[in-house]
Amino acid sequence: MDKAQILVASNRGPVSFSIDDDGGLRHRRGGGGLVSGLSSAAAQADTLWVCAALSDADRQAAARAPEGRLDRAGFDVGGTSVRMLDIPPATFANAYTSVANSTLWFVHHMLYDTPNKPGFGAGFRAEWADYRAYNAAFAEGLLTGSADNARVAVQDYHLALVPRMLRGRRPDLRISHFSHTPWAPPEYFRMLPADIGRELLEGMLGADHLGFLSRRWADAFLRCCETFLRADVDWAKRTVEYGSRVIGVAVHPLGADADGLRERAAADDVAERRAALRERVGDRRLIVRVDRTELSKNIVRGLDAYREMLRDHPEWHGRVTHLAFAYPSRGDVPEYREYTESVLRVAKEINEEFGTDSWTPLILEVNDDYPRSLAAYRLADVLLVNPIRDGMNLVAKEGPVLSDDGCALVLSTEAGAADELGAHALLVNPYDVSETARALHTALEMPDAERRERGAHLAEKATAVSPQRWFGDQLRALG
Amino acid sequence: MDKAQILVASNRGPVSFSIDDDGGLRHRRGGGGLVSGLSSAAAQADTLWVCAALSDADRQAAARAPEGRLDRAGFDVGGTSVRMLDIPPATFANAYTSVANSTLWFVHHMLYDTPNKPGFGAGFRAEWADYRAYNAAFAEGLLTGSADNARVAVQDYHLALVPRMLRGRRPDLRISHFSHTPWAPPEYFRMLPADIGRELLEGMLGADHLGFLSRRWADAFLRCCETFLRADVDWAKRTVEYGSRVIGVAVHPLGADADGLRERAAADDVAERRAALRERVGDRRLIVRVDRTELSKNIVRGLDAYREMLRDHPEWHGRVTHLAFAYPSRGDVPEYREYTESVLRVAKEINEEFGTDSWTPLILEVNDDYPRSLAAYRLADVLLVNPIRDGMNLVAKEGPVLSDDGCALVLSTEAGAADELGAHALLVNPYDVSETARALHTALEMPDAERRERGAHLAEKATAVSPQRWFGDQLRALG
């Protein structure tokens, strides 16, 4: 008893805690594809979500719950059991910040300033040992919580070693791993120390089924298996044979949660912000972007493109506003702090070059305000999504779903979402500032009827695979 | 009459000029594989070398020669005709510094700090127009200087557009293009504006025959042709079909010029420097590196590895010296100035951490002294060649040829030379500082007999394809 048939493992869980003014724990339930997906699975099976405590408040909550089981400590965690792992802070910092976010994230997004970084010296080996320990803690949590023949859905690059750790001890388990990031081509992946690169690939190949957000990332993974493991890849069947096992590799393009989004966007706080934004920008055309200030999101080149568009097309002066929401991210990594400074600098330059008493060409907001983002989606004439590399990009899918009157999407070819949305978007090379500038102009000029029609197609494609189906497909792939 | 049957085009020619104290022009003949190769071809056919004036002195010389024909102006240019093109300085700067060296070089060596660079805005289009003009100037020089059915050997990324320019106007010519750099994989090449990426590939495919230094670079080029031109690649025959023509793609791994090198290294100035170096380092073991201070050469991680080796193996303190010759390069590009500062900083740290009154662990020299480099090759116990990416790397081949007593080679897997030398070198991942540190220790510990045997194999492999044969193979590929 009390063993789950369906388990999820991810760094971030479905609930997070904060400490309120009285020193009490307050908890907040999160959203996203996994939450929706697992909730619907919970109706039919015993489910367990294994996640890490991410803050001091999380740690307090985990410590208060027997064996970290939040559901047993009286917290409302949404119908599934949740085990929050209290991983020692130093171990967590090395595994999460140093290895996962400062190394694997950089490799898969090809973000390194290669002449200078990375350098894998003695320090990295210690961090890697902690990445292993962090993965082992998840594996342990999954092992103790899983019924015979349970299905385990492991999430993302933080937990690449978990499938193999489970496989070695519990051959009965049916294991999947899903990558929410891109995957690096072998020519880039090879910068990892050879043994560590192999350990990552072998770790994932401990699963029965591997999922990616785009065919391109799946192909890159398969090429890595060929190159570094000399594994046998069947390109027609999309399988890898390794260690006398056959592992399936498939693409599951997560869609936007249409119902949840529309419900949230209909709330009063969104309506208020929508009215305030409309008041602020008047009847000007609106170009919207919403991103974490993340190196891969390419905010600076996006601003450069807006500037080039304003230089080339003075007819838009006074008639367009660019709303750029760039909320803070990873302030603990120096490259991110420097990048944020670049964003602020270029934004200032643009308003100095073009701004007038009656027109602010660019409104940059760096605080995170989710209902304001939804309001902006509703009002956008043009949505700019130009990452240099992105697993999928949910903004590109959510924006068209919420648009009041249809929006044109200027979309990077390097976002996984371009696979589904490319036919109805204006695709751009994210490094090509001039092309992006031209696309912004084309999008602004687009006749209303065309914009509405494209917007409708985008919304349809964006919601083709609901989070429930996305998660269910991964489970079904496990039989 | 006066038309050549064999032509070479390259940015840098076989001769360069300087202005002496009296204001007169002094010229100096260069070396390298092309000079040796074309000289031997000149014995059997009329040859013409088309190159660019690279300095004010070059421009004066070109202006003094009728139609830039240096051989007609009484300069000794080594048995071939030479036409030096006086390209307008602004055009040259855009083509050479901005496009070739700050863009194409960075793409093929994967050197970009991608979140921040490159950004292809309006400025780049102007530079690209000058790259076209510079290529057109070369094409014009080749067209006017070539006999019917002449063979034209175009060199390197500076001149990627020349083959197609020639093909369009002179279908009789037989044209090759040789890439001395690596070639970027499609996942990286795609950051170039799409039309410019295609123009580069189509420019090269104007040739009949394309040469690369490593199978890996040739494969990457072929994958780019498939990806961006949808060209038909026959992977068995190693050909590309495009525009109803079939273009051959082959690997010609240039070897060291054994005779020329040994003759030069036997000169008095080398012997003097050898004695001075020996005096300076005593009977300590010697680790040598010789590089331009080039972002791809990975000098900083090399120094980091030496530092880690000294930390892990105190038994070497006082018993080893690292001679690092890192002569200046591309001071006009900001990244190179910053990189030079990093090299100096880390070097200083190492001597501060380990140096004693009687032992300087690291000797860094930043001035270019060719005979001193040859002297260091003769004395080296260990040669460190660890580029993050390198078309071939001639140091890895020249060092073993000149070694007095056999040297161990610590060699990056990412150098094209690893194809030929890998079996007898200690291969390292250039990003893996710890692995490089271990390889340095292994190399220092290597028994003399093994070092001599490996060194002999390395020297043999390094000279397997002489410059004459290398160049002759490219001509023969043209029939």
Short mmCIF file of N, CA and C in Angstrom, two decimals, chain A residues 193-336:
data_model
loop_
_atom_site.label_atom_id
_atom_site.label_comp_id
_atom_site.label_asym_id
_atom_site.label_seq_id
_atom_site.Cartn_x
_atom_site.Cartn_y
_atom_site.Cartn_z
N PRO A 193 33.55 17.00 -20.69
CA PRO A 193 34.52 15.92 -20.50
C PRO A 193 33.93 14.61 -21.01
N ALA A 194 34.75 13.82 -21.69
CA ALA A 194 34.23 12.66 -22.42
C ALA A 194 33.46 11.71 -21.50
N ASP A 195 34.00 11.44 -20.32
CA ASP A 195 33.32 10.49 -19.43
C ASP A 195 31.99 11.05 -18.93
N ILE A 196 31.94 12.35 -18.73
CA ILE A 196 30.70 12.97 -18.25
C ILE A 196 29.66 13.01 -19.37
N GLY A 197 30.08 13.29 -20.56
CA GLY A 197 29.14 13.24 -21.69
C GLY A 197 28.53 11.85 -21.82
N ARG A 198 29.37 10.83 -21.71
CA ARG A 198 28.86 9.46 -21.80
C ARG A 198 27.93 9.14 -20.64
N GLU A 199 28.31 9.61 -19.46
CA GLU A 199 27.47 9.33 -18.28
C GLU A 199 26.07 9.94 -18.44
N LEU A 200 26.01 11.13 -19.01
CA LEU A 200 24.70 11.76 -19.25
C LEU A 200 23.87 10.96 -20.24
N LEU A 201 24.50 10.58 -21.34
CA LEU A 201 23.76 9.83 -22.37
C LEU A 201 23.33 8.47 -21.83
N GLU A 202 24.24 7.80 -21.16
CA GLU A 202 23.91 6.48 -20.61
C GLU A 202 22.86 6.60 -19.51
N GLY A 203 22.95 7.69 -18.75
CA GLY A 203 21.94 7.93 -17.72
C GLY A 203 20.55 7.98 -18.33
N MET A 204 20.40 8.75 -19.39
CA MET A 204 19.08 8.88 -20.02
C MET A 204 18.67 7.57 -20.68
N LEU A 205 19.64 6.87 -21.27
CA LEU A 205 19.31 5.61 -21.95
C LEU A 205 18.93 4.51 -20.96
N GLY A 206 18.99 4.78 -19.69
CA GLY A 206 18.40 3.87 -18.71
C GLY A 206 16.88 3.83 -18.82
N ALA A 207 16.30 4.84 -19.46
CA ALA A 207 14.84 4.88 -19.64
C ALA A 207 14.41 3.92 -20.75
N ASP A 208 13.08 3.70 -20.81
CA ASP A 208 12.50 2.95 -21.93
C ASP A 208 12.12 3.88 -23.07
N HIS A 209 11.83 5.11 -22.68
CA HIS A 209 11.29 6.05 -23.66
C HIS A 209 11.83 7.44 -23.37
N LEU A 210 12.30 8.11 -24.43
CA LEU A 210 12.83 9.46 -24.27
C LEU A 210 12.01 10.42 -25.10
N GLY A 211 11.61 11.53 -24.49
CA GLY A 211 10.79 12.50 -25.20
C GLY A 211 11.52 13.83 -25.37
N PHE A 212 11.26 14.46 -26.51
CA PHE A 212 11.82 15.79 -26.81
C PHE A 212 10.71 16.67 -27.37
N LEU A 213 10.97 17.97 -27.39
CA LEU A 213 9.95 18.93 -27.84
C LEU A 213 10.00 19.17 -29.34
N SER A 214 11.09 18.79 -29.98
CA SER A 214 11.21 19.01 -31.43
C SER A 214 12.00 17.86 -32.03
N ARG A 215 11.65 17.56 -33.25
CA ARG A 215 12.40 16.57 -34.01
C ARG A 215 13.89 16.92 -34.06
N ARG A 216 14.17 18.23 -34.15
CA ARG A 216 15.58 18.64 -34.24
C ARG A 216 16.37 18.23 -33.00
N TRP A 217 15.74 18.39 -31.81
CA TRP A 217 16.48 18.05 -30.58
C TRP A 217 16.62 16.54 -30.47
N ALA A 218 15.59 15.82 -30.87
CA ALA A 218 15.67 14.36 -30.84
C ALA A 218 16.76 13.86 -31.78
N ASP A 219 16.83 14.46 -32.98
CA ASP A 219 17.89 14.08 -33.93
C ASP A 219 19.28 14.34 -33.35
N ALA A 220 19.42 15.48 -32.71
CA ALA A 220 20.73 15.82 -32.13
C ALA A 220 21.10 14.80 -31.05
N PHE A 221 20.11 14.43 -30.24
CA PHE A 221 20.38 13.41 -29.21
C PHE A 221 20.80 12.09 -29.85
N LEU A 222 20.09 11.68 -30.88
CA LEU A 222 20.43 10.41 -31.54
C LEU A 222 21.83 10.47 -32.15
N ARG A 223 22.17 11.61 -32.74
CA ARG A 223 23.53 11.75 -33.28
C ARG A 223 24.57 11.67 -32.16
N CYS A 224 24.26 12.23 -31.02
CA CYS A 224 25.19 12.12 -29.88
C CYS A 224 25.36 10.66 -29.46
N CYS A 225 24.26 9.90 -29.46
CA CYS A 225 24.36 8.48 -29.10
C CYS A 225 25.25 7.73 -30.08
N GLU A 226 25.11 8.04 -31.36
CA GLU A 226 25.97 7.41 -32.36
C GLU A 226 27.43 7.81 -32.16
N THR A 227 27.65 9.10 -31.94
CA THR A 227 29.00 9.64 -31.92
C THR A 227 29.76 9.22 -30.66
N PHE A 228 29.11 9.31 -29.51
CA PHE A 228 29.86 9.15 -28.26
C PHE A 228 29.70 7.78 -27.62
N LEU A 229 28.62 7.07 -27.95
CA LEU A 229 28.43 5.72 -27.38
C LEU A 229 28.58 4.64 -28.44
N ARG A 230 28.72 5.04 -29.68
CA ARG A 230 28.67 4.10 -30.80
C ARG A 230 27.42 3.21 -30.70
N ALA A 231 26.36 3.82 -30.22
CA ALA A 231 25.09 3.10 -30.10
C ALA A 231 24.48 2.94 -31.49
N ASP A 232 23.65 1.93 -31.60
CA ASP A 232 23.02 1.61 -32.87
C ASP A 232 21.71 2.39 -32.98
N VAL A 233 21.64 3.34 -33.87
CA VAL A 233 20.42 4.13 -34.03
C VAL A 233 19.66 3.66 -35.26
N ASP A 234 18.39 3.34 -35.06
CA ASP A 234 17.51 3.03 -36.19
C ASP A 234 16.74 4.32 -36.51
N TRP A 235 17.16 4.99 -37.57
CA TRP A 235 16.61 6.32 -37.86
C TRP A 235 15.17 6.24 -38.37
N ALA A 236 14.80 5.11 -38.94
CA ALA A 236 13.42 4.98 -39.40
C ALA A 236 12.48 4.74 -38.21
N LYS A 237 12.88 3.84 -37.35
CA LYS A 237 12.03 3.53 -36.18
C LYS A 237 12.20 4.52 -35.05
N ARG A 238 13.26 5.34 -35.13
CA ARG A 238 13.56 6.29 -34.05
C ARG A 238 13.80 5.56 -32.73
N THR A 239 14.73 4.63 -32.78
CA THR A 239 15.13 3.92 -31.56
C THR A 239 16.65 3.88 -31.46
N VAL A 240 17.11 3.70 -30.24
CA VAL A 240 18.53 3.50 -29.97
C VAL A 240 18.69 2.13 -29.35
N GLU A 241 19.60 1.33 -29.89
CA GLU A 241 19.93 0.08 -29.22
C GLU A 241 21.21 0.28 -28.46
N TYR A 242 21.17 0.01 -27.17
CA TYR A 242 22.37 0.22 -26.35
C TYR A 242 22.32 -0.73 -25.16
N GLY A 243 23.42 -1.40 -24.93
CA GLY A 243 23.47 -2.34 -23.81
C GLY A 243 22.40 -3.41 -23.93
N SER A 244 22.17 -3.88 -25.13
CA SER A 244 21.19 -4.93 -25.44
C SER A 244 19.74 -4.54 -25.08
N ARG A 245 19.49 -3.25 -24.95
CA ARG A 245 18.12 -2.77 -24.77
C ARG A 245 17.79 -1.82 -25.91
N VAL A 246 16.50 -1.70 -26.21
CA VAL A 246 16.06 -0.78 -27.27
C VAL A 246 15.25 0.34 -26.63
N ILE A 247 15.68 1.57 -26.87
CA ILE A 247 15.04 2.74 -26.25
C ILE A 247 14.36 3.55 -27.35
N GLY A 248 13.09 3.87 -27.10
CA GLY A 248 12.35 4.67 -28.08
C GLY A 248 12.59 6.16 -27.87
N VAL A 249 12.65 6.90 -28.96
CA VAL A 249 12.86 8.36 -28.90
C VAL A 249 11.75 9.02 -29.70
N ALA A 250 10.98 9.88 -29.05
CA ALA A 250 9.83 10.47 -29.74
C ALA A 250 9.72 11.96 -29.45
N VAL A 251 8.93 12.61 -30.28
CA VAL A 251 8.70 14.04 -30.13
C VAL A 251 7.28 14.24 -29.58
N HIS A 252 7.19 14.94 -28.47
CA HIS A 252 5.90 15.28 -27.87
C HIS A 252 5.84 16.80 -27.73
N PRO A 253 5.29 17.50 -28.71
CA PRO A 253 5.30 18.96 -28.64
C PRO A 253 4.19 19.48 -27.73
N LEU A 254 4.57 19.79 -26.53
CA LEU A 254 3.61 20.31 -25.54
C LEU A 254 2.87 21.53 -26.08
N GLY A 255 1.55 21.52 -25.96
CA GLY A 255 0.76 22.68 -26.39
C GLY A 255 0.37 23.56 -25.21
N ALA A 256 -0.21 24.71 -25.53
CA ALA A 256 -0.71 25.60 -24.48
C ALA A 256 -1.97 25.00 -23.87
N ASP A 257 -2.17 25.31 -22.61
CA ASP A 257 -3.35 24.84 -21.88
C ASP A 257 -4.49 25.84 -22.13
N ALA A 258 -5.20 25.63 -23.23
CA ALA A 258 -6.15 26.64 -23.71
C ALA A 258 -7.19 27.00 -22.65
N ASP A 259 -7.83 26.00 -22.06
CA ASP A 259 -8.91 26.27 -21.10
C ASP A 259 -8.40 27.02 -19.88
N GLY A 260 -7.32 26.49 -19.31
CA GLY A 260 -6.75 27.11 -18.12
C GLY A 260 -6.35 28.55 -18.38
N LEU A 261 -5.71 28.76 -19.53
CA LEU A 261 -5.24 30.10 -19.88
C LEU A 261 -6.40 31.07 -20.04
N ARG A 262 -7.40 30.64 -20.78
CA ARG A 262 -8.52 31.56 -21.06
C ARG A 262 -9.26 31.89 -19.77
N GLU A 263 -9.38 30.89 -18.91
CA GLU A 263 -10.03 31.14 -17.63
C GLU A 263 -9.25 32.17 -16.81
N ARG A 264 -7.93 31.95 -16.78
CA ARG A 264 -7.11 32.88 -16.00
C ARG A 264 -7.16 34.28 -16.60
N ALA A 265 -7.14 34.35 -17.92
CA ALA A 265 -7.09 35.65 -18.60
C ALA A 265 -8.41 36.40 -18.50
N ALA A 266 -9.47 35.70 -18.12
CA ALA A 266 -10.77 36.36 -17.99
C ALA A 266 -10.96 36.99 -16.60
N ALA A 267 -9.98 36.79 -15.74
CA ALA A 267 -10.12 37.29 -14.36
C ALA A 267 -10.00 38.82 -14.31
N ASP A 268 -10.48 39.37 -13.22
CA ASP A 268 -10.52 40.82 -13.08
C ASP A 268 -9.14 41.47 -13.11
N ASP A 269 -8.18 40.81 -12.45
CA ASP A 269 -6.86 41.47 -12.40
C ASP A 269 -6.27 41.63 -13.80
N VAL A 270 -6.57 40.68 -14.69
CA VAL A 270 -6.09 40.81 -16.07
C VAL A 270 -6.85 41.93 -16.78
N ALA A 271 -8.14 41.99 -16.56
CA ALA A 271 -8.94 43.04 -17.19
C ALA A 271 -8.46 44.43 -16.76
N GLU A 272 -8.15 44.55 -15.47
CA GLU A 272 -7.65 45.84 -14.97
C GLU A 272 -6.35 46.24 -15.66
N ARG A 273 -5.47 45.27 -15.76
CA ARG A 273 -4.18 45.57 -16.38
C ARG A 273 -4.33 45.82 -17.88
N ARG A 274 -5.25 45.13 -18.47
CA ARG A 274 -5.51 45.37 -19.89
C ARG A 274 -5.95 46.82 -20.09
N ALA A 275 -6.85 47.26 -19.26
CA ALA A 275 -7.34 48.65 -19.37
C ALA A 275 -6.21 49.64 -19.13
N ALA A 276 -5.37 49.35 -18.14
CA ALA A 276 -4.27 50.27 -17.82
C ALA A 276 -3.28 50.34 -18.98
N LEU A 277 -3.00 49.19 -19.59
CA LEU A 277 -2.06 49.19 -20.72
C LEU A 277 -2.66 49.97 -21.90
N ARG A 278 -3.93 49.75 -22.15
CA ARG A 278 -4.58 50.43 -23.28
C ARG A 278 -4.54 51.93 -23.07
N GLU A 279 -4.82 52.32 -21.86
CA GLU A 279 -4.76 53.73 -21.49
C GLU A 279 -3.35 54.29 -21.75
N ARG A 280 -2.38 53.50 -21.39
CA ARG A 280 -1.00 53.98 -21.47
C ARG A 280 -0.51 54.12 -22.91
N VAL A 281 -0.89 53.19 -23.77
CA VAL A 281 -0.34 53.22 -25.14
C VAL A 281 -1.33 53.82 -26.14
N GLY A 282 -2.55 54.08 -25.70
CA GLY A 282 -3.52 54.68 -26.61
C GLY A 282 -3.84 53.73 -27.75
N ASP A 283 -4.05 54.31 -28.93
CA ASP A 283 -4.44 53.45 -30.05
C ASP A 283 -3.25 53.07 -30.91
N ARG A 284 -2.07 53.21 -30.33
CA ARG A 284 -0.88 52.82 -31.09
C ARG A 284 -0.85 51.31 -31.30
N ARG A 285 -0.16 50.93 -32.37
CA ARG A 285 0.11 49.51 -32.58
C ARG A 285 1.04 49.01 -31.47
N LEU A 286 0.88 47.74 -31.13
CA LEU A 286 1.60 47.21 -29.99
C LEU A 286 2.43 45.98 -30.38
N ILE A 287 3.73 46.10 -30.16
CA ILE A 287 4.62 44.93 -30.29
C ILE A 287 4.93 44.47 -28.88
N VAL A 288 4.67 43.20 -28.60
CA VAL A 288 4.84 42.68 -27.23
C VAL A 288 5.90 41.58 -27.22
N ARG A 289 6.73 41.58 -26.19
CA ARG A 289 7.55 40.41 -25.89
C ARG A 289 7.49 40.16 -24.39
N VAL A 290 7.54 38.89 -24.01
CA VAL A 290 7.50 38.49 -22.60
C VAL A 290 8.52 37.38 -22.40
N ASP A 291 9.54 37.64 -21.60
CA ASP A 291 10.59 36.65 -21.37
C ASP A 291 11.17 36.78 -19.99
N ARG A 292 11.68 35.68 -19.50
CA ARG A 292 12.69 35.78 -18.47
C ARG A 292 13.90 36.47 -19.10
N THR A 293 14.67 37.21 -18.29
CA THR A 293 15.91 37.79 -18.82
C THR A 293 16.95 36.68 -18.86
N GLU A 294 16.85 35.90 -19.91
CA GLU A 294 17.62 34.67 -20.05
C GLU A 294 18.49 34.84 -21.30
N LEU A 295 19.75 34.42 -21.19
CA LEU A 295 20.70 34.63 -22.28
C LEU A 295 20.18 34.10 -23.61
N SER A 296 19.41 33.03 -23.56
CA SER A 296 18.95 32.42 -24.80
C SER A 296 17.77 33.17 -25.42
N LYS A 297 17.15 34.06 -24.66
CA LYS A 297 15.91 34.69 -25.15
C LYS A 297 16.17 35.82 -26.14
N ASN A 298 17.42 36.32 -26.15
CA ASN A 298 17.81 37.22 -27.25
C ASN A 298 17.10 38.56 -27.20
N ILE A 299 16.96 39.09 -26.00
CA ILE A 299 16.23 40.34 -25.84
C ILE A 299 16.99 41.50 -26.48
N VAL A 300 18.31 41.53 -26.33
CA VAL A 300 19.08 42.66 -26.85
C VAL A 300 18.96 42.76 -28.37
N ARG A 301 19.12 41.63 -29.07
CA ARG A 301 18.99 41.71 -30.53
C ARG A 301 17.56 42.06 -30.94
N GLY A 302 16.59 41.65 -30.11
CA GLY A 302 15.20 42.04 -30.38
C GLY A 302 15.04 43.55 -30.30
N LEU A 303 15.66 44.17 -29.28
CA LEU A 303 15.60 45.62 -29.16
C LEU A 303 16.37 46.28 -30.31
N ASP A 304 17.51 45.70 -30.66
CA ASP A 304 18.28 46.22 -31.81
C ASP A 304 17.42 46.21 -33.08
N ALA A 305 16.65 45.17 -33.24
CA ALA A 305 15.80 45.06 -34.44
C ALA A 305 14.70 46.12 -34.42
N TYR A 306 14.12 46.34 -33.25
CA TYR A 306 13.10 47.39 -33.14
C TYR A 306 13.72 48.75 -33.49
N ARG A 307 14.93 48.98 -33.01
CA ARG A 307 15.63 50.23 -33.31
C ARG A 307 15.88 50.37 -34.82
N GLU A 308 16.35 49.26 -35.45
CA GLU A 308 16.61 49.34 -36.90
C GLU A 308 15.30 49.58 -37.66
N MET A 309 14.22 48.96 -37.20
CA MET A 309 12.91 49.17 -37.85
C MET A 309 12.51 50.64 -37.75
N LEU A 310 12.70 51.25 -36.58
CA LEU A 310 12.32 52.66 -36.42
C LEU A 310 13.22 53.57 -37.27
N ARG A 311 14.47 53.15 -37.45
CA ARG A 311 15.35 53.96 -38.31
C ARG A 311 14.94 53.85 -39.77
N ASP A 312 14.59 52.65 -40.17
CA ASP A 312 14.27 52.43 -41.58
C ASP A 312 12.87 52.90 -41.92
N HIS A 313 11.98 52.96 -40.95
CA HIS A 313 10.57 53.29 -41.21
C HIS A 313 10.08 54.39 -40.28
N PRO A 314 10.47 55.61 -40.59
CA PRO A 314 10.03 56.72 -39.72
C PRO A 314 8.52 56.87 -39.70
N GLU A 315 7.85 56.25 -40.67
CA GLU A 315 6.38 56.34 -40.67
C GLU A 315 5.77 55.72 -39.40
N TRP A 316 6.53 54.90 -38.70
CA TRP A 316 5.98 54.31 -37.47
C TRP A 316 6.23 55.16 -36.24
N HIS A 317 7.04 56.20 -36.39
CA HIS A 317 7.32 57.02 -35.20
C HIS A 317 6.01 57.58 -34.66
N GLY A 318 5.81 57.40 -33.39
CA GLY A 318 4.59 57.89 -32.75
C GLY A 318 3.40 56.96 -32.91
N ARG A 319 3.54 55.93 -33.77
CA ARG A 319 2.38 55.10 -34.06
C ARG A 319 2.53 53.67 -33.55
N VAL A 320 3.63 53.39 -32.88
CA VAL A 320 3.85 52.03 -32.37
C VAL A 320 4.48 52.12 -30.98
N THR A 321 4.17 51.15 -30.16
CA THR A 321 4.85 51.02 -28.86
C THR A 321 5.33 49.58 -28.73
N HIS A 322 6.55 49.46 -28.25
CA HIS A 322 7.07 48.12 -27.96
C HIS A 322 7.03 47.91 -26.45
N LEU A 323 6.19 46.96 -26.02
CA LEU A 323 6.14 46.57 -24.62
C LEU A 323 7.06 45.37 -24.44
N ALA A 324 8.12 45.54 -23.69
CA ALA A 324 9.03 44.42 -23.45
C ALA A 324 9.01 44.08 -21.97
N PHE A 325 8.48 42.92 -21.65
CA PHE A 325 8.48 42.44 -20.27
C PHE A 325 9.63 41.45 -20.14
N ALA A 326 10.58 41.81 -19.32
CA ALA A 326 11.79 40.98 -19.18
C ALA A 326 12.05 40.82 -17.69
N TYR A 327 11.43 39.80 -17.14
CA TYR A 327 11.55 39.68 -15.68
C TYR A 327 12.82 38.94 -15.28
N PRO A 328 13.33 39.25 -14.10
CA PRO A 328 14.68 38.81 -13.71
C PRO A 328 14.81 37.30 -13.61
N SER A 329 16.01 36.83 -13.83
CA SER A 329 16.27 35.40 -13.82
C SER A 329 17.73 35.16 -13.48
N ARG A 330 17.98 34.16 -12.68
CA ARG A 330 19.34 33.66 -12.42
C ARG A 330 20.35 34.76 -12.10
N GLY A 331 19.97 35.63 -11.19
CA GLY A 331 20.88 36.69 -10.79
C GLY A 331 22.14 36.16 -10.12
N ASP A 332 22.14 34.86 -9.82
CA ASP A 332 23.33 34.26 -9.20
C ASP A 332 24.40 33.88 -10.22
N VAL A 333 24.08 34.02 -11.51
CA VAL A 333 25.06 33.70 -12.55
C VAL A 333 25.53 35.03 -13.17
N PRO A 334 26.85 35.31 -13.12
CA PRO A 334 27.35 36.63 -13.56
C PRO A 334 26.92 37.01 -14.98
N GLU A 335 26.93 36.04 -15.92
CA GLU A 335 26.55 36.36 -17.30
C GLU A 335 25.14 36.95 -17.37
N TYR A 336 24.27 36.53 -16.45
CA TYR A 336 22.89 37.01 -16.49
C TYR A 336 22.79 38.44 -15.99
#
